[in-house]
XYZ file of C-alpha atoms in Angstrom:
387
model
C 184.706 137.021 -21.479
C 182.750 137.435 -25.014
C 179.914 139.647 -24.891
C 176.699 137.265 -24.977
C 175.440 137.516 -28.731
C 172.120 139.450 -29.024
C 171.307 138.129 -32.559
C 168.854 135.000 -31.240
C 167.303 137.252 -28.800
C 163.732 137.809 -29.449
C 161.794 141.543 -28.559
C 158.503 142.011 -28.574
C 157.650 146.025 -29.586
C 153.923 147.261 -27.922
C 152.583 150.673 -29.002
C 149.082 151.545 -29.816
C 150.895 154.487 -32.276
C 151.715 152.002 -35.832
C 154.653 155.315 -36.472
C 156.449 154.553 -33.212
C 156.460 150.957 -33.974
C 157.519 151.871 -37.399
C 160.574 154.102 -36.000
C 161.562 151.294 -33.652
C 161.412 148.411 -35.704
C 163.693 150.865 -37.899
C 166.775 151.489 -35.072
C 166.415 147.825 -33.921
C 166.587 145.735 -37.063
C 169.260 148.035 -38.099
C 171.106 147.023 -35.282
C 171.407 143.472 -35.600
C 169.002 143.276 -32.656
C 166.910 140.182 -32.507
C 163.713 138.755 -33.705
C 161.305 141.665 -33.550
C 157.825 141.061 -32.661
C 155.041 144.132 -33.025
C 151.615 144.859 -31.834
C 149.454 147.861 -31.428
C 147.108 145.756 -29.211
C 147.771 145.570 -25.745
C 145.323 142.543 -25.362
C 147.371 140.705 -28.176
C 150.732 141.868 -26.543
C 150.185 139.252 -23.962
C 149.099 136.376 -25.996
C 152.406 137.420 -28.236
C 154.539 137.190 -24.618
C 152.750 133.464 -23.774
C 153.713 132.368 -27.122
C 157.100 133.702 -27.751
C 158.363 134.118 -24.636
C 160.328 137.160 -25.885
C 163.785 137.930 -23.940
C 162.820 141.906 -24.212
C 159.366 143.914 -23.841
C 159.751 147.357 -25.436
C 156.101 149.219 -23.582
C 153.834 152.074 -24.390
C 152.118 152.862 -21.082
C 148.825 154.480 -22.328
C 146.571 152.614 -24.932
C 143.272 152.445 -25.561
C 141.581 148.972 -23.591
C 143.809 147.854 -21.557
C 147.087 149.885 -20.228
C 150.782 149.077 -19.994
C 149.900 148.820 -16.257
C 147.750 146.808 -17.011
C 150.406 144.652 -19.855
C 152.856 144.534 -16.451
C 150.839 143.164 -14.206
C 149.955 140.032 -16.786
C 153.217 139.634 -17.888
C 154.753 139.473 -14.192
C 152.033 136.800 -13.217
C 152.725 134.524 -16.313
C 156.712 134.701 -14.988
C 158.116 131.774 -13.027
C 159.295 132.654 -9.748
C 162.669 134.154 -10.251
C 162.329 134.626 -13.677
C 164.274 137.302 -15.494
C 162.729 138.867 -18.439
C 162.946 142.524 -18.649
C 160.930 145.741 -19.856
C 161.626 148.651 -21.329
C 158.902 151.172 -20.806
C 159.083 153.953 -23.541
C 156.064 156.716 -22.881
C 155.511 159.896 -23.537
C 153.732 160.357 -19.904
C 157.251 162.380 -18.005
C 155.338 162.604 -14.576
C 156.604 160.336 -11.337
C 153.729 158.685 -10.216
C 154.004 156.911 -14.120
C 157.994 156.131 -13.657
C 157.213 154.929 -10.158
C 154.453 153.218 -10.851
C 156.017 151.219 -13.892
C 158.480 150.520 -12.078
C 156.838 149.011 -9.091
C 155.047 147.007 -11.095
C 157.994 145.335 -12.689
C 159.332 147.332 -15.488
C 163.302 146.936 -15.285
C 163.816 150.646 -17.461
C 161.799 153.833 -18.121
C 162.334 155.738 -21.132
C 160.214 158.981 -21.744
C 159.134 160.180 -25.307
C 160.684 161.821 -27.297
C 163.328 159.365 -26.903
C 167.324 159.647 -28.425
C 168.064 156.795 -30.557
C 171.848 156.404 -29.105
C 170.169 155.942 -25.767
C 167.493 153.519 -26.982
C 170.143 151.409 -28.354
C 172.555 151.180 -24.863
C 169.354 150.637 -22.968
C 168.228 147.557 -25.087
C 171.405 146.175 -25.359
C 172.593 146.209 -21.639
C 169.072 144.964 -21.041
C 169.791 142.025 -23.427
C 173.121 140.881 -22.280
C 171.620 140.815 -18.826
C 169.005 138.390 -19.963
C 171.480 136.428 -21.745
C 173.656 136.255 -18.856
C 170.991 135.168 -16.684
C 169.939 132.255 -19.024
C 172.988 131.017 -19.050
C 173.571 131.022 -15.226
C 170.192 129.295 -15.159
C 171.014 126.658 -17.401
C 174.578 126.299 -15.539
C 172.393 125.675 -12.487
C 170.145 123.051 -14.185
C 173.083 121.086 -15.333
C 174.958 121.069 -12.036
C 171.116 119.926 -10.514
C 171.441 117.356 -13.165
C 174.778 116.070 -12.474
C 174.435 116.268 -8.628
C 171.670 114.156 -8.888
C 172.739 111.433 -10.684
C 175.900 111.078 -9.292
C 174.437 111.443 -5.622
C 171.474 108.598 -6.467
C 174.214 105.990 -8.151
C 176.653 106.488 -5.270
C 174.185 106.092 -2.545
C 173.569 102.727 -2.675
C 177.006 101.525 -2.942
C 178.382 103.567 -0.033
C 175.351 102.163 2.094
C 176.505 98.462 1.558
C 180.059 99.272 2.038
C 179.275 101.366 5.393
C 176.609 97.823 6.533
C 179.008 94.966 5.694
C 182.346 96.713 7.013
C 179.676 97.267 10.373
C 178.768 93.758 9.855
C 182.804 92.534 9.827
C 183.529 94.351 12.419
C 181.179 92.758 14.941
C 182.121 89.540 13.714
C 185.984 89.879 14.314
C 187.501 87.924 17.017
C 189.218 89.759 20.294
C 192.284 87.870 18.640
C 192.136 89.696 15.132
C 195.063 91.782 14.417
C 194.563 95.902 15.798
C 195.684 96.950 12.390
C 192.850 95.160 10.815
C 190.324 96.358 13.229
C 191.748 99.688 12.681
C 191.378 99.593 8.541
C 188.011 97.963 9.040
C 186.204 100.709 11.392
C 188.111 103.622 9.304
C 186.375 102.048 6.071
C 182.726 102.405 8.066
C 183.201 105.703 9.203
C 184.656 107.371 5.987
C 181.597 105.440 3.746
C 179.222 106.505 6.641
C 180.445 110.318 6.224
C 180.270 109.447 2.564
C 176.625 108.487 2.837
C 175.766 111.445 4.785
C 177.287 113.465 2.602
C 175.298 112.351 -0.895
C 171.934 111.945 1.202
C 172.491 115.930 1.680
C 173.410 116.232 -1.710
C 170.711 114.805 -2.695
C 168.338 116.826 -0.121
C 169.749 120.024 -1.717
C 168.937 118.973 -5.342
C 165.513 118.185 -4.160
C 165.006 121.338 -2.539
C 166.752 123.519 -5.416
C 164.343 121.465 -7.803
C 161.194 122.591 -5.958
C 162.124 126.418 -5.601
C 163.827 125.930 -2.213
C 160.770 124.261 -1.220
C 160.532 120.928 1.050
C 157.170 119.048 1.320
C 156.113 117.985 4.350
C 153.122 115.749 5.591
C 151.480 117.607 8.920
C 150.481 115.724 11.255
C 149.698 115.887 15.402
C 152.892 114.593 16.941
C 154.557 113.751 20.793
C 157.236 116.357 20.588
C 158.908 114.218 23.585
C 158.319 111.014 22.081
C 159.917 112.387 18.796
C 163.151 113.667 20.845
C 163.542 110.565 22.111
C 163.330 108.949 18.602
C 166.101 110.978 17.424
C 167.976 110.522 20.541
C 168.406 106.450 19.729
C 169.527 106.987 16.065
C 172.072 109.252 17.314
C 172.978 108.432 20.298
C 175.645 105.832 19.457
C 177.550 108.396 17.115
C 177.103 110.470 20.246
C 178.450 107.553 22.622
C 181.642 106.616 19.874
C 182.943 110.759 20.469
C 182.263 110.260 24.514
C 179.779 112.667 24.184
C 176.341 112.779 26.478
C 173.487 112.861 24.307
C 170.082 114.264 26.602
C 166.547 114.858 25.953
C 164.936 117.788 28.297
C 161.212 118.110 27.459
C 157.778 118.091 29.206
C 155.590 115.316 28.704
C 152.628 115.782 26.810
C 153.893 118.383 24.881
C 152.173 117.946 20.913
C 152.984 119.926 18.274
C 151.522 119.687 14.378
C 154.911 118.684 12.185
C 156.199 116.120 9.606
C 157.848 113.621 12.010
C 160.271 112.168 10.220
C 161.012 115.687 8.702
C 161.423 117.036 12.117
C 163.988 113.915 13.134
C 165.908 114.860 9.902
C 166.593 118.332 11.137
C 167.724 117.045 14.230
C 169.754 114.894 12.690
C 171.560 117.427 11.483
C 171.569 119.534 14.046
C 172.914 117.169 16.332
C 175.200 115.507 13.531
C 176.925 119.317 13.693
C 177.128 119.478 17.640
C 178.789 116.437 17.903
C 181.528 117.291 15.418
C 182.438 120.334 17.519
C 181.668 119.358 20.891
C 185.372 118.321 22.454
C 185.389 115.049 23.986
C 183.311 114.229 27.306
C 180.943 117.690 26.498
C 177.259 117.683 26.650
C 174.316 117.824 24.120
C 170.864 118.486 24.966
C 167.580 118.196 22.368
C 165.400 120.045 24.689
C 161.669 121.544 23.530
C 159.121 124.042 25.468
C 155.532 125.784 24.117
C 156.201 129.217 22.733
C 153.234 131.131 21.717
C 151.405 129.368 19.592
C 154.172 127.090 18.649
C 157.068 124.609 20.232
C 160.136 125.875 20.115
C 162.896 122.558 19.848
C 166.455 123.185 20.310
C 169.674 121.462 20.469
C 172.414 123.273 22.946
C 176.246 121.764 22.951
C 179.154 122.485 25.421
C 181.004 123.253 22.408
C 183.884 125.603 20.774
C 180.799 127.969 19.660
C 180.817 130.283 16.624
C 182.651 133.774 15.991
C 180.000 136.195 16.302
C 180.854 137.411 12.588
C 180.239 134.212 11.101
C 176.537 133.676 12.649
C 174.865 135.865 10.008
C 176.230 133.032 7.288
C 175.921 129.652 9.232
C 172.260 128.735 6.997
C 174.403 129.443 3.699
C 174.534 126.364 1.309
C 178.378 124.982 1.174
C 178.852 127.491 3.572
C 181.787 126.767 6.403
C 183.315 129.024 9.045
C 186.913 127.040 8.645
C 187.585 126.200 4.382
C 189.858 123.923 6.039
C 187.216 121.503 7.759
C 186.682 118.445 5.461
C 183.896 117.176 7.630
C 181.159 118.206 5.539
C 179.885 120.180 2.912
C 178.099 122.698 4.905
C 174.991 121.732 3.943
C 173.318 120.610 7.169
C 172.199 124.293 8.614
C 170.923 125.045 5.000
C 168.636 121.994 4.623
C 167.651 121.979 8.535
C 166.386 125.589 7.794
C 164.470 124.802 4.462
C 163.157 121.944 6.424
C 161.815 124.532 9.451
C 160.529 127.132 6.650
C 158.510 124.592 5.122
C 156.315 123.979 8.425
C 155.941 127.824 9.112
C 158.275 128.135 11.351
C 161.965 129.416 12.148
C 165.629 128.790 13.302
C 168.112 130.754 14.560
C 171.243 130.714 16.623
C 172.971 131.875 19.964
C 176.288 130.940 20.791
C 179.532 132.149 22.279
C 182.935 131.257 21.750
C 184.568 128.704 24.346
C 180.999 128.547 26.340
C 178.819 126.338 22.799
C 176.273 126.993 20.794
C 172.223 126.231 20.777
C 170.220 126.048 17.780
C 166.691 126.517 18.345
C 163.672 126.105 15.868
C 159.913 126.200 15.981
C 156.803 124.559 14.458
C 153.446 125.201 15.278
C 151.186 123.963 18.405
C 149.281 121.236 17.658
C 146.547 123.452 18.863
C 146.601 126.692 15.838
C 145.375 127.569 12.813
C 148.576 127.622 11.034
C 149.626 128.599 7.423
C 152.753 126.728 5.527
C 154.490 127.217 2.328
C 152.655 124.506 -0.299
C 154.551 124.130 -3.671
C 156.261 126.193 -6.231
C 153.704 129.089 -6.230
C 154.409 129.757 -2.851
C 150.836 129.094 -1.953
C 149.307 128.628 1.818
C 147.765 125.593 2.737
C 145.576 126.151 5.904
C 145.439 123.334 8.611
C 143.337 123.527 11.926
C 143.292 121.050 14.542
C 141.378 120.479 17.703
C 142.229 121.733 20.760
């Protein structure tokens, strides 16, 4: 692989001393390094960083008004989440609590005054090519979010008429139609149905990816029984076509405050996954019971279970315990989880191998002051109900 080229990079140089910036400006332009950018005002430093958007901060940590500290702090709050755009603190203050401090407060490098030029240089440029190589794996990402979106919103539609009308043909045939045609006919509806599944999580995924790993959801006081049994009849003929028994265990009267229709989609998946490895004639049960001050919903099989080495990775995106498996795309833990995270609450797993597996997740009581994640900033949005 080519080194990234530094040339286009931009830096922006902050020193209250006009020599240092002199002497820097020197070794950097020298090196083919970039767009240089200079200030001895700290104040002006961050107006330069909103502007620019420089790919490197070169940072004197004491100055007159306002402090590198200070400079940190600012820069690290104008930042998008994830965001990589480094520092390179260069100070003549040599104790810890100034290294640790920088540091803490986002500085990716410390270099103390006097500084050798030779070391300067490596510093800068490994800083660089790390920025370059991380704006190029961003705008990898942003393309494949691009692509997966378009391609999963044009093939949805199709896939959902062909999955309907081969449904619709096979109801219609007669008990006289040929077995071979019946056969073709219920293969085409259950490969497009797969196929449908598949792009809807597709499309979840870009979604979430495009929002920070963020879902929305729309809180509201639900029937956690009533909501069981709503998932229970979309999925219970999928259930019912593997000779699998689909059950709901949970109290009446039990409310809880969730996105409904979020809360079916995760145990759509959930279930969607315990009937693909639940052997024919096994058992599923969507069960729920108060926890604290949440309800905790779950969905147990009688299935093969998991490894125990492979339960640390089963909420991985495109993550599957057997590369073989064409089922899926392993997407279903991964969105069920986002889904769970964006009402406050969380999943996990027990299982063991021959005996099945039970996925359990919460949301809060309908009865709680409860705090969930609310957009990119990673704000709270407070919601109280009555008792």
């Amino acid at each position: 692989m080519n080194a990234p080229d530094l040339s286009c990079s931009t830096l922006l140089l902050v020193d209250d001393e006009e020599a240092n910036l002199d002497l820097l400006e020197g070794i950097l332009a020298g090196s083919g390094l970039g767009n240089l950018l200079r200030t001895q005002n700290p104040f002006q430093a961050v107006e330069l960083a909103r502007q620019h958007r420089p790919d490197l901060v070169l940072l004197d940590l004491h100055m007159p008004g306002m402090t590198g500290f200070d400079v940190l702090r600012a820069l690290r709050e104008m930042d998008e989440p994830g965001d990589y755009r480094p520092v390179l603190v260069l100070t003549a203050d040599v104790t810890p609590e100034a290294r640790d401090t920088a540091l803490g407060e986002g500085a990716r490098d410390f270099l103390t005054k006097p500084f050798d030029i030779v070391e300067v240089l490596l510093r800068v440029r490994n800083l660089l090519e790390t920025r370059q190589l991380y704006l190029q794996a961003r705008r990898a990402t942003e393309a494949r979010e691009r692509i997966l979106g378009v391609v999963a919103h044009d093939l949805r539609n199709p896939l959902a008429s062909i999955t309907m009308q081969s449904e619709m043909v096979l109801q219609t045939l007669s008990p006289r139609s040929s077995p071979y045609v019946r056969d073709a006919l219920s293969n085409i509806q259950q490969t497009s149905g797969q196929m449908y599944r598949l792009v809807e999580d597709l499309l979840d995924v870009a979604q979430l990816e495009g929002a920070g790993g963020r879902a929305s959801v729309d809180l509201a006081e639900v029937d956690v029984h009533e909501l069981l049994c709503t998932a229970r009849g979309m999925l219970q003929p999928i259930a019912a076509g593997r000779k699998l028994t689909l059950d709901v265990d949970a109290p009446a009267g039990l409310r809880a405050l969730a996105d409904g229709a979020r809360v079916v989609q995760v145990l759509s998946n959930l279930v969607g996954n315990a009937i693909k490895f639940t052997p024919t004639g096994g058992r599923i049960t969507i069960g729920a019971a108060p926890d604290d001050a949440c309800v905790r919903i779950s969905v147990a099989d009688t299935g093969h279970g998991i490894p125990a080495e492979h339960l640390p990775h089963v909420f991985g995106a495109f993550w599957q315990g057997d590369t073989a498996d064409r089922r899926g795309a392993g997407l279903g833990l991964s969105i069920a989880s986002a889904l769970v995270a964006a009402h406050g609450g969380r999943m996990w797993v027990e299982s063991e191998v021959g005996r099945g597996t039970t996925v359990h997740f919460t949301v809060p009581a309908a009865d709680v002051l409860v705090a969930v994640p609310a957009g990119r900033g990673g704000q709270m949005v407070e919601v109280l109900t009555s008792a």
